PDB file of C-alpha atoms and ligand atoms in Angstrom:
ATOM      1  CA  MET X   1      71.489 407.551  11.028  1.00  0.00           C
ATOM      2  CA  ASN X   2      75.022 408.097  12.294  1.00  0.00           C
ATOM      3  CA  ARG X   3      76.908 406.162   9.691  1.00  0.00           C
ATOM      4  CA  THR X   4      76.280 405.617   6.024  1.00  0.00           C
ATOM      5  CA  MET X   5      74.612 402.404   5.003  1.00  0.00           C
ATOM      6  CA  LYS X   6      75.963 401.603   1.591  1.00  0.00           C
ATOM      7  CA  ILE X   7      75.238 397.962   1.138  1.00  0.00           C
ATOM      8  CA  ALA X   8      75.032 395.376  -1.597  1.00  0.00           C
ATOM      9  CA  LEU X   9      72.678 392.396  -1.503  1.00  0.00           C
ATOM     10  CA  PHE X  10      74.286 389.270  -2.881  1.00  0.00           C
ATOM     11  CA  GLY X  11      72.899 385.884  -3.696  1.00  0.00           C
ATOM     12  CA  PRO X  12      71.967 383.748  -6.679  1.00  0.00           C
ATOM     13  CA  PRO X  13      68.850 384.329  -8.803  1.00  0.00           C
ATOM     14  CA  GLY X  14      65.854 383.595  -6.583  1.00  0.00           C
ATOM     15  CA  ALA X  15      67.773 384.006  -3.316  1.00  0.00           C
ATOM     16  CA  GLY X  16      65.356 386.709  -2.168  1.00  0.00           C
ATOM     17  CA  LYS X  17      67.338 389.895  -2.848  1.00  0.00           C
ATOM     18  CA  GLY X  18      64.319 391.841  -4.069  1.00  0.00           C
ATOM     19  CA  THR X  19      62.123 390.435  -1.305  1.00  0.00           C
ATOM     20  CA  GLN X  20      64.577 391.384   1.456  1.00  0.00           C
ATOM     21  CA  ALA X  21      65.392 394.783  -0.068  1.00  0.00           C
ATOM     22  CA  LYS X  22      61.785 395.875   0.514  1.00  0.00           C
ATOM     23  CA  TYR X  23      62.111 395.337   4.279  1.00  0.00           C
ATOM     24  CA  ILE X  24      65.375 397.277   4.410  1.00  0.00           C
ATOM     25  CA  VAL X  25      63.881 400.186   2.461  1.00  0.00           C
ATOM     26  CA  GLU X  26      60.958 400.302   4.881  1.00  0.00           C
ATOM     27  CA  LYS X  27      63.061 400.239   8.029  1.00  0.00           C
ATOM     28  CA  PHE X  28      66.010 402.430   7.062  1.00  0.00           C
ATOM     29  CA  ASN X  29      64.463 404.640   4.420  1.00  0.00           C
ATOM     30  CA  ILE X  30      67.289 404.259   1.923  1.00  0.00           C
ATOM     31  CA  PRO X  31      66.657 403.550  -1.777  1.00  0.00           C
ATOM     32  CA  GLN X  32      66.831 400.120  -3.378  1.00  0.00           C
ATOM     33  CA  ILE X  33      68.773 400.220  -6.606  1.00  0.00           C
ATOM     34  CA  SER X  34      68.032 397.126  -8.641  1.00  0.00           C
ATOM     35  CA  THR X  35      69.777 396.905 -11.994  1.00  0.00           C
ATOM     36  CA  GLY X  36      67.265 394.238 -13.022  1.00  0.00           C
ATOM     37  CA  ASP X  37      64.328 396.571 -12.235  1.00  0.00           C
ATOM     38  CA  LEU X  38      66.017 399.504 -13.995  1.00  0.00           C
ATOM     39  CA  LEU X  39      66.650 397.371 -17.083  1.00  0.00           C
ATOM     40  CA  ARG X  40      63.104 395.973 -17.082  1.00  0.00           C
ATOM     41  CA  ALA X  41      61.766 399.552 -16.947  1.00  0.00           C
ATOM     42  CA  GLN X  42      63.797 400.368 -20.072  1.00  0.00           C
ATOM     43  CA  VAL X  43      62.443 397.252 -21.774  1.00  0.00           C
ATOM     44  CA  ARG X  44      58.853 398.257 -20.903  1.00  0.00           C
ATOM     45  CA  GLU X  45      59.402 401.757 -22.256  1.00  0.00           C
ATOM     46  CA  GLY X  46      60.869 400.325 -25.458  1.00  0.00           C
ATOM     47  CA  THR X  47      63.994 402.519 -25.347  1.00  0.00           C
ATOM     48  CA  PRO X  48      67.024 401.604 -27.513  1.00  0.00           C
ATOM     49  CA  LEU X  49      68.843 400.519 -24.346  1.00  0.00           C
ATOM     50  CA  GLY X  50      65.853 398.390 -23.351  1.00  0.00           C
ATOM     51  CA  LYS X  51      65.679 396.701 -26.756  1.00  0.00           C
ATOM     52  CA  MET X  52      69.368 395.868 -26.630  1.00  0.00           C
ATOM     53  CA  ALA X  53      69.224 394.679 -23.002  1.00  0.00           C
ATOM     54  CA  LYS X  54      66.229 392.417 -23.612  1.00  0.00           C
ATOM     55  CA  GLU X  55      68.214 390.217 -25.982  1.00  0.00           C
ATOM     56  CA  PHE X  56      70.694 389.428 -23.225  1.00  0.00           C
ATOM     57  CA  MET X  57      68.121 389.142 -20.447  1.00  0.00           C
ATOM     58  CA  ASP X  58      65.952 386.691 -22.373  1.00  0.00           C
ATOM     59  CA  LYS X  59      68.944 384.389 -22.750  1.00  0.00           C
ATOM     60  CA  GLY X  60      69.818 384.679 -19.068  1.00  0.00           C
ATOM     61  CA  ALA X  61      73.102 386.393 -19.965  1.00  0.00           C
ATOM     62  CA  LEU X  62      74.550 389.549 -18.425  1.00  0.00           C
ATOM     63  CA  VAL X  63      73.851 392.832 -20.169  1.00  0.00           C
ATOM     64  CA  PRO X  64      77.197 394.338 -21.293  1.00  0.00           C
ATOM     65  CA  ASN X  65      79.178 395.722 -18.367  1.00  0.00           C
ATOM     66  CA  GLU X  66      79.686 399.250 -19.771  1.00  0.00           C
ATOM     67  CA  VAL X  67      75.936 399.686 -20.045  1.00  0.00           C
ATOM     68  CA  VAL X  68      75.075 398.702 -16.477  1.00  0.00           C
ATOM     69  CA  ILE X  69      78.085 400.517 -15.020  1.00  0.00           C
ATOM     70  CA  GLU X  70      77.023 403.756 -16.699  1.00  0.00           C
ATOM     71  CA  MET X  71      73.449 403.274 -15.501  1.00  0.00           C
ATOM     72  CA  MET X  72      74.605 402.711 -11.907  1.00  0.00           C
ATOM     73  CA  LYS X  73      77.008 405.629 -11.884  1.00  0.00           C
ATOM     74  CA  GLU X  74      74.172 407.917 -12.793  1.00  0.00           C
ATOM     75  CA  ARG X  75      71.761 406.462 -10.255  1.00  0.00           C
ATOM     76  CA  ILE X  76      74.234 406.496  -7.327  1.00  0.00           C
ATOM     77  CA  SER X  77      75.029 410.168  -7.945  1.00  0.00           C
ATOM     78  CA  ASP X  78      71.375 411.098  -7.228  1.00  0.00           C
ATOM     79  CA  GLY X  79      70.820 413.035  -4.002  1.00  0.00           C
ATOM     80  CA  ASP X  80      68.722 410.343  -2.331  1.00  0.00           C
ATOM     81  CA  CYS X  81      71.758 408.038  -2.251  1.00  0.00           C
ATOM     82  CA  SER X  82      74.038 410.250  -0.177  1.00  0.00           C
ATOM     83  CA  LYS X  83      73.266 408.573   3.196  1.00  0.00           C
ATOM     84  CA  GLY X  84      73.057 405.085   1.859  1.00  0.00           C
ATOM     85  CA  PHE X  85      71.518 402.682  -0.631  1.00  0.00           C
ATOM     86  CA  ILE X  86      70.882 399.011  -1.241  1.00  0.00           C
ATOM     87  CA  LEU X  87      72.380 397.613  -4.402  1.00  0.00           C
ATOM     88  CA  ASP X  88      70.319 394.675  -5.648  1.00  0.00           C
ATOM     89  CA  GLY X  89      71.847 392.785  -8.556  1.00  0.00           C
ATOM     90  CA  PHE X  90      74.963 394.939  -8.867  1.00  0.00           C
ATOM     91  CA  PRO X  91      77.893 394.385  -9.014  1.00  0.00           C
ATOM     92  CA  ARG X  92      77.728 390.955 -10.621  1.00  0.00           C
ATOM     93  CA  ALA X  93      81.021 390.755 -12.501  1.00  0.00           C
ATOM     94  CA  LEU X  94      84.566 391.666 -11.504  1.00  0.00           C
ATOM     95  CA  SER X  95      84.740 394.672 -13.831  1.00  0.00           C
ATOM     96  CA  GLN X  96      81.542 396.025 -12.249  1.00  0.00           C
ATOM     97  CA  ALA X  97      82.988 395.679  -8.735  1.00  0.00           C
ATOM     98  CA  GLU X  98      86.146 397.461  -9.819  1.00  0.00           C
ATOM     99  CA  ALA X  99      84.183 400.285 -11.416  1.00  0.00           C
ATOM    100  CA  LEU X 100      82.060 400.616  -8.284  1.00  0.00           C
ATOM    101  CA  SER X 101      85.105 400.865  -6.038  1.00  0.00           C
ATOM    102  CA  GLY X 102      86.178 403.883  -8.092  1.00  0.00           C
ATOM    103  CA  ILE X 103      82.975 405.704  -7.106  1.00  0.00           C
ATOM    104  CA  VAL X 104      82.043 404.546  -3.623  1.00  0.00           C
ATOM    105  CA  LYS X 105      83.144 402.242  -0.827  1.00  0.00           C
ATOM    106  CA  LEU X 106      80.585 399.699   0.343  1.00  0.00           C
ATOM    107  CA  ASP X 107      79.974 399.357   4.101  1.00  0.00           C
ATOM    108  CA  ALA X 108      78.684 395.794   3.922  1.00  0.00           C
ATOM    109  CA  VAL X 109      77.777 392.962   1.592  1.00  0.00           C
ATOM    110  CA  VAL X 110      74.695 391.038   2.727  1.00  0.00           C
ATOM    111  CA  ASN X 111      75.104 387.594   1.200  1.00  0.00           C
ATOM    112  CA  ILE X 112      71.934 385.464   1.120  1.00  0.00           C
ATOM    113  CA  VAL X 113      72.967 381.823   0.949  1.00  0.00           C
ATOM    114  CA  VAL X 114      70.381 379.378  -0.441  1.00  0.00           C
ATOM    115  CA  ASP X 115      70.582 375.726  -1.476  1.00  0.00           C
ATOM    116  CA  GLU X 116      70.615 375.515  -5.228  1.00  0.00           C
ATOM    117  CA  SER X 117      67.820 372.945  -5.268  1.00  0.00           C
ATOM    118  CA  ALA X 118      65.343 375.540  -3.940  1.00  0.00           C
ATOM    119  CA  LEU X 119      66.090 378.258  -6.472  1.00  0.00           C
ATOM    120  CA  VAL X 120      64.348 376.989  -9.614  1.00  0.00           C
ATOM    121  CA  ARG X 121      61.073 376.473  -7.742  1.00  0.00           C
ATOM    122  CA  ARG X 122      61.282 379.919  -6.174  1.00  0.00           C
ATOM    123  CA  ILE X 123      61.805 381.566  -9.539  1.00  0.00           C
ATOM    124  CA  THR X 124      59.333 379.623 -11.643  1.00  0.00           C
ATOM    125  CA  GLY X 125      56.593 380.250  -9.038  1.00  0.00           C
ATOM    126  CA  ARG X 126      57.320 383.952  -8.747  1.00  0.00           C
ATOM    127  CA  ARG X 127      54.681 386.532  -9.643  1.00  0.00           C
ATOM    128  CA  MET X 128      55.570 390.202  -9.964  1.00  0.00           C
ATOM    129  CA  CYS X 129      53.704 393.488  -9.966  1.00  0.00           C
ATOM    130  CA  LYS X 130      54.672 396.650 -11.807  1.00  0.00           C
ATOM    131  CA  CYS X 131      54.715 398.428  -8.410  1.00  0.00           C
ATOM    132  CA  GLY X 132      57.607 396.210  -7.310  1.00  0.00           C
ATOM    133  CA  GLY X 133      55.480 393.751  -5.335  1.00  0.00           C
ATOM    134  CA  THR X 134      56.926 390.237  -5.443  1.00  0.00           C
ATOM    135  CA  PHE X 135      54.897 387.133  -4.640  1.00  0.00           C
ATOM    136  CA  HIS X 136      55.138 383.362  -4.952  1.00  0.00           C
ATOM    137  CA  VAL X 137      52.281 381.040  -5.816  1.00  0.00           C
ATOM    138  CA  ASP X 138      53.134 378.723  -2.898  1.00  0.00           C
ATOM    139  CA  PHE X 139      55.596 380.479  -0.585  1.00  0.00           C
ATOM    140  CA  ASN X 140      54.193 384.001  -0.533  1.00  0.00           C
ATOM    141  CA  PRO X 141      50.802 383.972  -2.257  1.00  0.00           C
ATOM    142  CA  PRO X 142      48.811 387.176  -2.779  1.00  0.00           C
ATOM    143  CA  LYS X 143      45.478 387.330  -0.925  1.00  0.00           C
ATOM    144  CA  GLN X 144      43.630 387.117  -4.264  1.00  0.00           C
ATOM    145  CA  THR X 145      45.067 384.974  -7.060  1.00  0.00           C
ATOM    146  CA  ASP X 146      47.233 387.005  -9.456  1.00  0.00           C
ATOM    147  CA  ILE X 147      46.252 390.367  -7.907  1.00  0.00           C
ATOM    148  CA  CYS X 148      48.801 392.547  -6.091  1.00  0.00           C
ATOM    149  CA  ASP X 149      48.076 393.017  -2.341  1.00  0.00           C
ATOM    150  CA  GLN X 150      49.752 396.397  -2.391  1.00  0.00           C
ATOM    151  CA  CYS X 151      48.124 398.120  -5.377  1.00  0.00           C
ATOM    152  CA  GLY X 152      45.459 395.833  -6.853  1.00  0.00           C
ATOM    153  CA  ALA X 153      47.104 395.516 -10.280  1.00  0.00           C
ATOM    154  CA  SER X 154      47.409 392.191 -12.131  1.00  0.00           C
ATOM    155  CA  LEU X 155      50.502 390.145 -11.423  1.00  0.00           C
ATOM    156  CA  TYR X 156      52.684 388.806 -14.219  1.00  0.00           C
ATOM    157  CA  GLN X 157      55.538 386.375 -14.731  1.00  0.00           C
ATOM    158  CA  ARG X 158      58.950 387.680 -15.801  1.00  0.00           C
ATOM    159  CA  ASP X 159      60.019 386.699 -19.343  1.00  0.00           C
ATOM    160  CA  ASP X 160      63.274 385.247 -17.996  1.00  0.00           C
ATOM    161  CA  ASP X 161      61.606 383.118 -15.320  1.00  0.00           C
ATOM    162  CA  LYS X 162      61.232 380.037 -17.530  1.00  0.00           C
ATOM    163  CA  GLU X 163      63.112 376.987 -16.294  1.00  0.00           C
ATOM    164  CA  GLU X 164      65.645 376.827 -19.161  1.00  0.00           C
ATOM    165  CA  THR X 165      66.528 380.519 -18.787  1.00  0.00           C
ATOM    166  CA  VAL X 166      66.814 380.124 -15.023  1.00  0.00           C
ATOM    167  CA  LEU X 167      69.451 377.416 -15.521  1.00  0.00           C
ATOM    168  CA  SER X 168      71.532 379.784 -17.696  1.00  0.00           C
ATOM    169  CA  ARG X 169      71.188 382.534 -15.086  1.00  0.00           C
ATOM    170  CA  LEU X 170      72.421 380.161 -12.386  1.00  0.00           C
ATOM    171  CA  GLU X 171      75.416 379.230 -14.519  1.00  0.00           C
ATOM    172  CA  VAL X 172      76.252 382.905 -15.114  1.00  0.00           C
ATOM    173  CA  TYR X 173      75.942 383.494 -11.376  1.00  0.00           C
ATOM    174  CA  ARG X 174      78.389 380.700 -10.568  1.00  0.00           C
ATOM    175  CA  SER X 175      80.987 381.718 -13.125  1.00  0.00           C
ATOM    176  CA  GLN X 176      80.838 385.520 -12.986  1.00  0.00           C
ATOM    177  CA  THR X 177      79.133 386.704  -9.813  1.00  0.00           C
ATOM    178  CA  GLU X 178      79.986 384.231  -7.062  1.00  0.00           C
ATOM    179  CA  PRO X 179      83.732 385.062  -7.273  1.00  0.00           C
ATOM    180  CA  LEU X 180      82.845 388.524  -5.965  1.00  0.00           C
ATOM    181  CA  VAL X 181      82.139 387.024  -2.545  1.00  0.00           C
ATOM    182  CA  GLU X 182      85.850 386.348  -2.300  1.00  0.00           C
ATOM    183  CA  TYR X 183      86.679 389.778  -3.742  1.00  0.00           C
ATOM    184  CA  TYR X 184      84.732 391.543  -0.977  1.00  0.00           C
ATOM    185  CA  GLY X 185      85.857 388.937   1.543  1.00  0.00           C
ATOM    186  CA  LYS X 186      89.306 390.498   1.274  1.00  0.00           C
ATOM    187  CA  GLU X 187      87.820 393.778   2.510  1.00  0.00           C
ATOM    188  CA  ASP X 188      86.203 391.800   5.328  1.00  0.00           C
ATOM    189  CA  ILE X 189      82.722 393.194   4.668  1.00  0.00           C
ATOM    190  CA  VAL X 190      80.812 390.052   3.635  1.00  0.00           C
ATOM    191  CA  HIS X 191      78.123 388.774   6.015  1.00  0.00           C
ATOM    192  CA  ASP X 192      76.354 385.508   5.239  1.00  0.00           C
ATOM    193  CA  PHE X 193      72.673 384.927   6.028  1.00  0.00           C
ATOM    194  CA  ASP X 194      70.946 381.560   5.830  1.00  0.00           C
ATOM    195  CA  GLY X 195      68.355 382.110   3.104  1.00  0.00           C
ATOM    196  CA  ASN X 196      66.830 378.628   3.398  1.00  0.00           C
ATOM    197  CA  ARG X 197      64.307 379.854   5.966  1.00  0.00           C
ATOM    198  CA  GLN X 198      61.034 381.754   6.098  1.00  0.00           C
ATOM    199  CA  ILE X 199      61.127 385.232   4.604  1.00  0.00           C
ATOM    200  CA  ASP X 200      60.470 386.955   7.960  1.00  0.00           C
ATOM    201  CA  GLN X 201      63.138 384.980   9.816  1.00  0.00           C
ATOM    202  CA  ILE X 202      65.719 386.053   7.276  1.00  0.00           C
ATOM    203  CA  SER X 203      64.623 389.684   7.334  1.00  0.00           C
ATOM    204  CA  SER X 204      64.693 389.823  11.096  1.00  0.00           C
ATOM    205  CA  ASP X 205      68.351 388.695  11.045  1.00  0.00           C
ATOM    206  CA  ILE X 206      69.311 391.106   8.280  1.00  0.00           C
ATOM    207  CA  LEU X 207      67.556 394.085   9.892  1.00  0.00           C
ATOM    208  CA  GLY X 208      69.167 393.270  13.248  1.00  0.00           C
ATOM    209  CA  PHE X 209      72.587 393.169  11.655  1.00  0.00           C
ATOM    210  CA  LEU X 210      72.046 396.452   9.803  1.00  0.00           C
ATOM    211  CA  SER X 211      70.835 398.184  12.982  1.00  0.00           C
ATOM    212  CA  LYS X 212      74.150 397.332  14.609  1.00  0.00           C
ATOM    213  CA  LEU X 213      76.048 398.482  11.541  1.00  0.00           C
ATOM    214  CA  GLU X 214      74.212 401.788  11.692  1.00  0.00           C
ATOM    215  CA  GLY X 215      75.642 402.274  15.217  1.00  0.00           C
TER     216      GLY X 215
HETATM  217  P1  AP5 L   1      67.776 390.445 -11.751  1.00  0.00           P
HETATM  218  O1  AP5 L   1      66.459 391.085 -11.868  1.00  0.00           O
HETATM  219  O2  AP5 L   1      68.764 391.032 -10.815  1.00  0.00           O
HETATM  220  O3  AP5 L   1      67.543 388.907 -11.429  1.00  0.00           O
HETATM  221  P2  AP5 L   1      68.378 387.838 -10.565  1.00  0.00           P
HETATM  222  O4  AP5 L   1      69.678 388.232 -10.033  1.00  0.00           O
HETATM  223  O5  AP5 L   1      68.342 386.647 -11.416  1.00  0.00           O
HETATM  224  O6  AP5 L   1      67.577 387.710  -9.264  1.00  0.00           O
HETATM  225  P3  AP5 L   1      66.057 387.565  -9.104  1.00  0.00           P
HETATM  226  O7  AP5 L   1      65.404 388.893  -9.193  1.00  0.00           O
HETATM  227  O8  AP5 L   1      65.551 386.477 -10.015  1.00  0.00           O
HETATM  228  O9  AP5 L   1      65.962 386.964  -7.620  1.00  0.00           O
HETATM  229  P4  AP5 L   1      65.906 387.691  -6.210  1.00  0.00           P
HETATM  230  O10 AP5 L   1      67.105 387.298  -5.444  1.00  0.00           O
HETATM  231  O11 AP5 L   1      65.606 389.137  -6.324  1.00  0.00           O
HETATM  232  O12 AP5 L   1      64.672 386.907  -5.596  1.00  0.00           O
HETATM  233  P5  AP5 L   1      63.181 387.411  -5.195  1.00  0.00           P
HETATM  234  O13 AP5 L   1      63.232 388.238  -3.979  1.00  0.00           O
HETATM  235  O14 AP5 L   1      62.451 387.927  -6.368  1.00  0.00           O
HETATM  236  O15 AP5 L   1      68.469 390.370 -13.173  1.00  0.00           O
HETATM  237  C1  AP5 L   1      67.746 389.965 -14.315  1.00  0.00           C
HETATM  238  C2  AP5 L   1      68.602 390.087 -15.558  1.00  0.00           C
HETATM  239  O16 AP5 L   1      68.961 391.475 -15.781  1.00  0.00           O
HETATM  240  C3  AP5 L   1      69.953 389.348 -15.521  1.00  0.00           C
HETATM  241  O17 AP5 L   1      69.817 387.993 -15.904  1.00  0.00           O
HETATM  242  C4  AP5 L   1      70.762 390.175 -16.536  1.00  0.00           C
HETATM  243  O18 AP5 L   1      70.432 389.836 -17.849  1.00  0.00           O
HETATM  244  C5  AP5 L   1      70.288 391.593 -16.256  1.00  0.00           C
HETATM  245  N1  AP5 L   1      71.103 392.259 -15.226  1.00  0.00           N
HETATM  246  C6  AP5 L   1      70.684 392.669 -14.001  1.00  0.00           C
HETATM  247  N2  AP5 L   1      71.696 393.238 -13.312  1.00  0.00           N
HETATM  248  C7  AP5 L   1      72.790 393.171 -14.127  1.00  0.00           C
HETATM  249  C8  AP5 L   1      74.149 393.557 -13.971  1.00  0.00           C
HETATM  250  N3  AP5 L   1      74.586 394.137 -12.827  1.00  0.00           N
HETATM  251  N4  AP5 L   1      75.003 393.331 -14.997  1.00  0.00           N
HETATM  252  C9  AP5 L   1      74.573 392.771 -16.149  1.00  0.00           C
HETATM  253  N5  AP5 L   1      73.311 392.358 -16.359  1.00  0.00           N
HETATM  254  C10 AP5 L   1      72.414 392.566 -15.353  1.00  0.00           C
HETATM  255  O19 AP5 L   1      62.558 385.990  -4.758  1.00  0.00           O
HETATM  256  C11 AP5 L   1      62.354 384.960  -5.736  1.00  0.00           C
HETATM  257  C12 AP5 L   1      61.016 384.242  -5.446  1.00  0.00           C
HETATM  258  O20 AP5 L   1      61.150 383.466  -4.255  1.00  0.00           O
HETATM  259  C13 AP5 L   1      59.820 385.160  -5.222  1.00  0.00           C
HETATM  260  O21 AP5 L   1      58.674 384.558  -5.747  1.00  0.00           O
HETATM  261  C14 AP5 L   1      59.711 385.261  -3.689  1.00  0.00           C
HETATM  262  O22 AP5 L   1      58.379 385.494  -3.266  1.00  0.00           O
HETATM  263  C15 AP5 L   1      60.229 383.901  -3.251  1.00  0.00           C
HETATM  264  N6  AP5 L   1      60.990 383.927  -1.993  1.00  0.00           N
HETATM  265  C16 AP5 L   1      61.847 384.900  -1.561  1.00  0.00           C
HETATM  266  N7  AP5 L   1      62.382 384.554  -0.364  1.00  0.00           N
HETATM  267  C17 AP5 L   1      61.873 383.322  -0.058  1.00  0.00           C
HETATM  268  C18 AP5 L   1      62.049 382.442   1.046  1.00  0.00           C
HETATM  269  N8  AP5 L   1      62.864 382.742   2.086  1.00  0.00           N
HETATM  270  N9  AP5 L   1      61.386 381.265   1.043  1.00  0.00           N
HETATM  271  C19 AP5 L   1      60.551 380.937   0.000  1.00  0.00           C
HETATM  272  N10 AP5 L   1      60.343 381.735  -1.073  1.00  0.00           N
HETATM  273  C20 AP5 L   1      60.994 382.924  -1.097  1.00  0.00           C
HETATM  274 MG1   MG L   2      65.304 390.477  -7.920  1.00  0.00          MG
HETATM  275 ZN1   ZN L   3      51.395 396.172  -7.104  1.00  0.00          ZN
END
């Protein structure tokens, strides 16, 4: 890799950030840093941070900025991030973007654009695995019902994937996160991808774009 590949994946809840991140990790061998996954790990372990975060996550609200900023600062300073990383779910508020710019400069923002009408169905049909595997009962079903293709464990539904919570998450996205597209637009690093297509069509576009970026 000649250049660094410090990228952020943008898009509303259910856009396919986690799904697309997996393909990028595989091709470019850079880590995916998902604040949602990091927070869910804390919740599973029952840490004080996890207990606090769960209250916000279950309502579909953002976890307080200071908490996620601190968590990200620590993670980005790890050695495996020096050549590049994929941010998934961060930054998602102006103060987070400002804090990030004090640590690192992003090379690109990959913005997955999806019609709002598709999002609720994507999220309510999602099934997850503790290994990070992400499936959908209709759009990306596992070979065996509720069993992970990758590791054989049982799939589960996220606590915040109920329809009423999804609607709050979408509202938070519109009010707090979507304005960041304009913020990074000023740096001219936002690239839109049509996310209303098949998973592999989208990934082929994103991977092609990132290969060019890599130079
Ligand atoms: P987080 O985990 O980041 O959730 P999110 O942003 O709501 O996004 P999702 O993970 O729901 O969607 P995704 O885009 O990853 O879609 P996926 O690939 O899974 O955050 C959760 C919570 O943590 C927040 O609400 C907040 O409380 C807290 N939090 C996290 N980060 C924070 C931060 N920075 N600051 C403060 N709080 C924070 O795909 C969705 C489904 O669709 C899957 O079933 C998939 O199989 C399917 N699918 C994917 N692509 C397609 C396609 N092209 N066609 C059909 N189906 C598809
Ligand atoms: Mg995700
Ligand atoms: Zn698994």
